[in-house]
XYZ file of C-alpha atoms in Angstrom:
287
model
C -23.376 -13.514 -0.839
C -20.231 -14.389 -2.271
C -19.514 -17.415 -3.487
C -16.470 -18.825 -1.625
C -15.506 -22.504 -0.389
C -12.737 -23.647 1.607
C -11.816 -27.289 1.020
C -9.142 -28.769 2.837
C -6.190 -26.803 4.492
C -3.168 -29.044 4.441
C 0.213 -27.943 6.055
C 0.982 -25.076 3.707
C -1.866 -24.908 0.806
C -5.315 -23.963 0.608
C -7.642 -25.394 -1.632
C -9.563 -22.149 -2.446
C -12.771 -22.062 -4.947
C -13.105 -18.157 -6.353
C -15.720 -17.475 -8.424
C -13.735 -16.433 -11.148
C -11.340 -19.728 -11.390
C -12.073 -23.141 -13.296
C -13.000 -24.944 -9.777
C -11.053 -25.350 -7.081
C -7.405 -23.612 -7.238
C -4.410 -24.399 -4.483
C -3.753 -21.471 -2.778
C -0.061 -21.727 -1.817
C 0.539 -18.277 -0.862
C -0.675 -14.772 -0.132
C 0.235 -11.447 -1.492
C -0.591 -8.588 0.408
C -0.955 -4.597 0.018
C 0.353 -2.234 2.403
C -1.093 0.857 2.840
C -4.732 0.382 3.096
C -4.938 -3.231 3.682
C -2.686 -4.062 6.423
C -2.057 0.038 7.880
C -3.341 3.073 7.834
C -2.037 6.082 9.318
C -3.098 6.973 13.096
C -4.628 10.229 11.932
C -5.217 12.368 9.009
C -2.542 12.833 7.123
C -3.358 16.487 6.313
C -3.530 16.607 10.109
C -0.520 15.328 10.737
C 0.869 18.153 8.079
C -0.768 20.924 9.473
C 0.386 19.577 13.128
C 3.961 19.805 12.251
C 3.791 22.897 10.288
C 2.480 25.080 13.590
C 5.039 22.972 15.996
C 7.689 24.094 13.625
C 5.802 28.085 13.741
C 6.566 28.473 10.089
C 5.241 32.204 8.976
C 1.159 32.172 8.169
C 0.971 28.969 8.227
C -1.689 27.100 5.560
C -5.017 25.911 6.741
C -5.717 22.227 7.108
C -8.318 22.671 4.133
C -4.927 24.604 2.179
C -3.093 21.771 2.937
C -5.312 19.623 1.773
C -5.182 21.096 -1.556
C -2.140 21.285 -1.915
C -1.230 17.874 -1.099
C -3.625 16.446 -3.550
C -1.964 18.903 -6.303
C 1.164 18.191 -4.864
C 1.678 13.896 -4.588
C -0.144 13.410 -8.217
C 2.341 15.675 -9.559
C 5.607 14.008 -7.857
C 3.931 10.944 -8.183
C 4.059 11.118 -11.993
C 7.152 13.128 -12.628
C 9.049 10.871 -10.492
C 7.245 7.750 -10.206
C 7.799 5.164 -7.252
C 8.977 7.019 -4.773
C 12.392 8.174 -6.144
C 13.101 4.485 -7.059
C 12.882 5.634 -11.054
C 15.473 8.501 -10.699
C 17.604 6.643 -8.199
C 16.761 9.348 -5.449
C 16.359 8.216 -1.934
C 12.854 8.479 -0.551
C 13.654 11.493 1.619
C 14.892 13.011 -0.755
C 11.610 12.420 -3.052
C 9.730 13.285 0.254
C 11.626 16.349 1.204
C 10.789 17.819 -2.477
C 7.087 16.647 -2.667
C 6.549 18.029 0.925
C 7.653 21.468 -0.500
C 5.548 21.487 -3.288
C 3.167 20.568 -0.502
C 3.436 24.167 0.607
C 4.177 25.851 -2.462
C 0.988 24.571 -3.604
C -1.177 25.126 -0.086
C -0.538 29.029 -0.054
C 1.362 29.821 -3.549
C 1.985 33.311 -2.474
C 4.133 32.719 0.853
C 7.623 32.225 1.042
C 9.459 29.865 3.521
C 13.244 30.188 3.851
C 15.443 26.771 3.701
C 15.495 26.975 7.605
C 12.256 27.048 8.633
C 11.505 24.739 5.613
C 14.270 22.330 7.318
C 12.711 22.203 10.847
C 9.171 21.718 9.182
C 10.195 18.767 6.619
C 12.227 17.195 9.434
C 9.399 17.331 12.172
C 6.735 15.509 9.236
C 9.644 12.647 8.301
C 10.011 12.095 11.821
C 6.530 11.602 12.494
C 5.620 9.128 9.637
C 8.458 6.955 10.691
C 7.542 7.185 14.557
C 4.902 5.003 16.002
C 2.542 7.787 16.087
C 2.617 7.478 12.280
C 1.063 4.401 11.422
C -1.224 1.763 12.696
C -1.838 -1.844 11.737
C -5.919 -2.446 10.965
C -7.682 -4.759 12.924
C -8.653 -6.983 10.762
C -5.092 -7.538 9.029
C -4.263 -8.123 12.876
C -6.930 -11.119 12.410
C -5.040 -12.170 9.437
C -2.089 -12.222 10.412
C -2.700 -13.550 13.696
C -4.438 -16.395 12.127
C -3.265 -20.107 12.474
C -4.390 -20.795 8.528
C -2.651 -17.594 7.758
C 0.547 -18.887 9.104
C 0.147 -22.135 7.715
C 0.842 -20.264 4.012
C 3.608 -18.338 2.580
C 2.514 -14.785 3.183
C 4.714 -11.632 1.394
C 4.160 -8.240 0.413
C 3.550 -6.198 -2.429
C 3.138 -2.420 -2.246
C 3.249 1.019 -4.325
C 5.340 2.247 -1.143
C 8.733 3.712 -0.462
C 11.548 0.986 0.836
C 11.306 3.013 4.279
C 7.779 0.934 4.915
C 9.380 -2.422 4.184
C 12.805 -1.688 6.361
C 10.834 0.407 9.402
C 7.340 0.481 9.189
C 6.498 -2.723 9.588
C 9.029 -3.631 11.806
C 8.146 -0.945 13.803
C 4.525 -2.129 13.865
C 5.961 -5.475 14.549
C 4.345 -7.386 11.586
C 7.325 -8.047 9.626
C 7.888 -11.251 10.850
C 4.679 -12.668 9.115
C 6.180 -11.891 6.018
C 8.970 -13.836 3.605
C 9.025 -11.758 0.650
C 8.655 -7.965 0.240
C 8.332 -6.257 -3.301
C 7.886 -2.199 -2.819
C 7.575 0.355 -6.295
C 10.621 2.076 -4.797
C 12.848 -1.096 -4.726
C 11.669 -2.531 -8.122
C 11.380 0.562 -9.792
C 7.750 -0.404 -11.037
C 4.269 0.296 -9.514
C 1.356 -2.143 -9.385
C -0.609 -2.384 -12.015
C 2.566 -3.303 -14.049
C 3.567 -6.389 -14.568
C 7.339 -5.647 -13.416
C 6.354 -5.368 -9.977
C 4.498 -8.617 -9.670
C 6.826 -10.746 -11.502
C 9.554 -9.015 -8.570
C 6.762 -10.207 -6.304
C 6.503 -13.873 -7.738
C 10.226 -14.343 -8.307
C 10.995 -13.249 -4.257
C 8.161 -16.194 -3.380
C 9.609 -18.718 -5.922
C 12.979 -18.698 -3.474
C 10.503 -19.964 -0.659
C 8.883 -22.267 -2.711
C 10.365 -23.179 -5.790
C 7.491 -24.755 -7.805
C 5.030 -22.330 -6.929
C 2.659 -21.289 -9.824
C 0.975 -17.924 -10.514
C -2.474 -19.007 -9.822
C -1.443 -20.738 -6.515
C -1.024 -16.918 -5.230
C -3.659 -14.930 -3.581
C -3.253 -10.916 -4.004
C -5.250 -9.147 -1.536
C -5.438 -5.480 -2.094
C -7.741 -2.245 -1.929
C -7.027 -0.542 -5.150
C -9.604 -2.121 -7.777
C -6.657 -0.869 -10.292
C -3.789 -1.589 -9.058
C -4.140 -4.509 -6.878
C -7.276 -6.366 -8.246
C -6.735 -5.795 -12.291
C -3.227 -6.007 -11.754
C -2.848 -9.220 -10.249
C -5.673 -10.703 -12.741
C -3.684 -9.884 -15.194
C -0.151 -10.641 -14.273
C -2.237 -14.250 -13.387
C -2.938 -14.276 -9.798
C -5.942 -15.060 -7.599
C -6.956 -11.771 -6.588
C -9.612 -10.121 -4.124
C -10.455 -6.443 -3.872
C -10.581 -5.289 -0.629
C -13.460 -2.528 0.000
C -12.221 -0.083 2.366
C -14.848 2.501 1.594
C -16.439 2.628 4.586
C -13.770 2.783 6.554
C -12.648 7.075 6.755
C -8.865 6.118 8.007
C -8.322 4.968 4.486
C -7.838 6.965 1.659
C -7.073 6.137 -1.814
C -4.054 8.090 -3.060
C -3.262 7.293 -6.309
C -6.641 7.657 -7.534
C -5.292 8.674 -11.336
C -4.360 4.569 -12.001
C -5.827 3.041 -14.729
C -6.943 -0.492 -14.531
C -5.620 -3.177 -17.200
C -8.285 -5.640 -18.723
C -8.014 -8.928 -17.880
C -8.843 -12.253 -19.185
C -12.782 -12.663 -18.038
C -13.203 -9.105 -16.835
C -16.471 -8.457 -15.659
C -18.428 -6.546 -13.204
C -19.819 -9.524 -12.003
C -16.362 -11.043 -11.704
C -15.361 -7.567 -9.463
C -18.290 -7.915 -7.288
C -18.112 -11.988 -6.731
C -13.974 -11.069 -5.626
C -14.934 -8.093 -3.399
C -14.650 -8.670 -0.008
C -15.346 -5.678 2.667
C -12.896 -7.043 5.497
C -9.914 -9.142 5.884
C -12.083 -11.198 8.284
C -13.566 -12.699 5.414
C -10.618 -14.204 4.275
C -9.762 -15.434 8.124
C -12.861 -17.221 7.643
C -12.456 -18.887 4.141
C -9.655 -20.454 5.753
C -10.693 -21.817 9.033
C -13.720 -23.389 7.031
């Protein structure tokens, strides 16, 4: 079992032991991932790729299992020529989209052509979809969260390797935006979690809410050991790593991240801040 004890929950703290802090640590707010942790998308994304690319009858179409391949190949490579989303080159997401979705292709069945047009209906019919309800969906148990009274009794806020379009329609559109006050995305700040960048962004947005919050009086929740576990440890959060492994609607993307050491690093620290559902953390803080 893990080792976790809820204390008190005044009006907008939690006193919060985690095994890896010196006792008992306020927790004043919570910092949340996206993708993964709060949503997932409806179906498969390589689905929802080859879906669009026989609606849109482009020539010899590529196999889900091409398209697959190709958008592995395809979102590494984009991903590190052209990091966050566009935010680094000052692109727009579509326009980061519209070239990584072509590579998509290029990479799925090297050997076929598509002309701009047919290229055009395809692009437009997947940008459409991931911004439709049919795109994304939020998780149950963030719905718990969320949902919570001792959630909403804390500062909650966001902060995600994800283009702006999931902090401006996404979650609205899934009609969680309202739990949150702050929102820090890698497209907007120009930095990706693990860096430090993007969770001073994250602190500094929280700070406007409440002005003598400290680092260790935030909670990031996350399910990228990497990114959102290591990163936060380091940057000086409270952090627990989400384990989404058994669950097949989420898949980790940016696989290629390497995790910064942290003061008190351990496997045993990992395993004592691992937590397999978001329930857990409903439960923490009803205690």
């Amino acid at each position: 079992g893990k080792i976790f004890a809820l204390l008190c929950l005044p009006s907008i703290a939690a006193s919060l032991s985690l095994p890896s802090s010196a006792g008992s640590i306020k927790i004043r707010a919570i910092s949340l991932d996206v993708t993964g942790t709060l949503v997932a998308t409806r179906e498969p994304v390589i689905k929802s790729y080859h879906d669009a690319a026989l609606w849109a009858q482009l020539p010899d179409p590529p196999t889900q299992d091409e398209m697959k391949k190709g958008f592995k190949i395809a979102f590494r490579e984009r991903c590190l020529e052209s990091p966050c989303y566009g935010g680094v080159d000052s692109i727009s997401g579509r326009e980061w989209w519209r070239e990584t979705v072509a590579r998509v292709l290029h990479h799925a069945k090297p050997d076929v052509k598509v002309s701009e047009q047919d290229f055009d209906r395809y692009f437009r019919r997947v940008y459409q979809h991931f911004g439709s309800p049919a795109g994304y969906e939020v998780l149950d148990d963030a719905k718990n969260l969320l949902e919570s009274k001792s959630a909403s009794d804390l500062l909650l806020g966001i902060t995600s390797n994800t283009p702006t379009r999931h902090m401006e329609s996404v979650l609205p559109m899934l009609d969680i935006h309202n739990h949150f006050k702050w929102f820090a995305c890698s497209q907007d700040d120009k930095h990706e979690k693990p860096s430090i960048e993007i969770f001073d962004a994250s602190f500094e947005q929280a700070k406007f809410w409440i002005p003598d919050l400290k680092k260790d009086e935030v909670l990031h929740i996350g399910d990228s050991y990497a990114a959102d576990y290591c990163g936060a440890r380091r940057f000086g959060f409270q952090a627990l790593l989400l384990d989404r492994s058994d669950n097949p609607a989420v898949v980790a993307y940016q696989d290629w991240i390497e995790a910064p050491d942290y003061e008190g690093k351990t496997v045993e620290d990992v395993q004592l801040n691992t937590i397999k559902s978001l329930d857990e953390v409903v439960t923490m803080l009803s205690l």
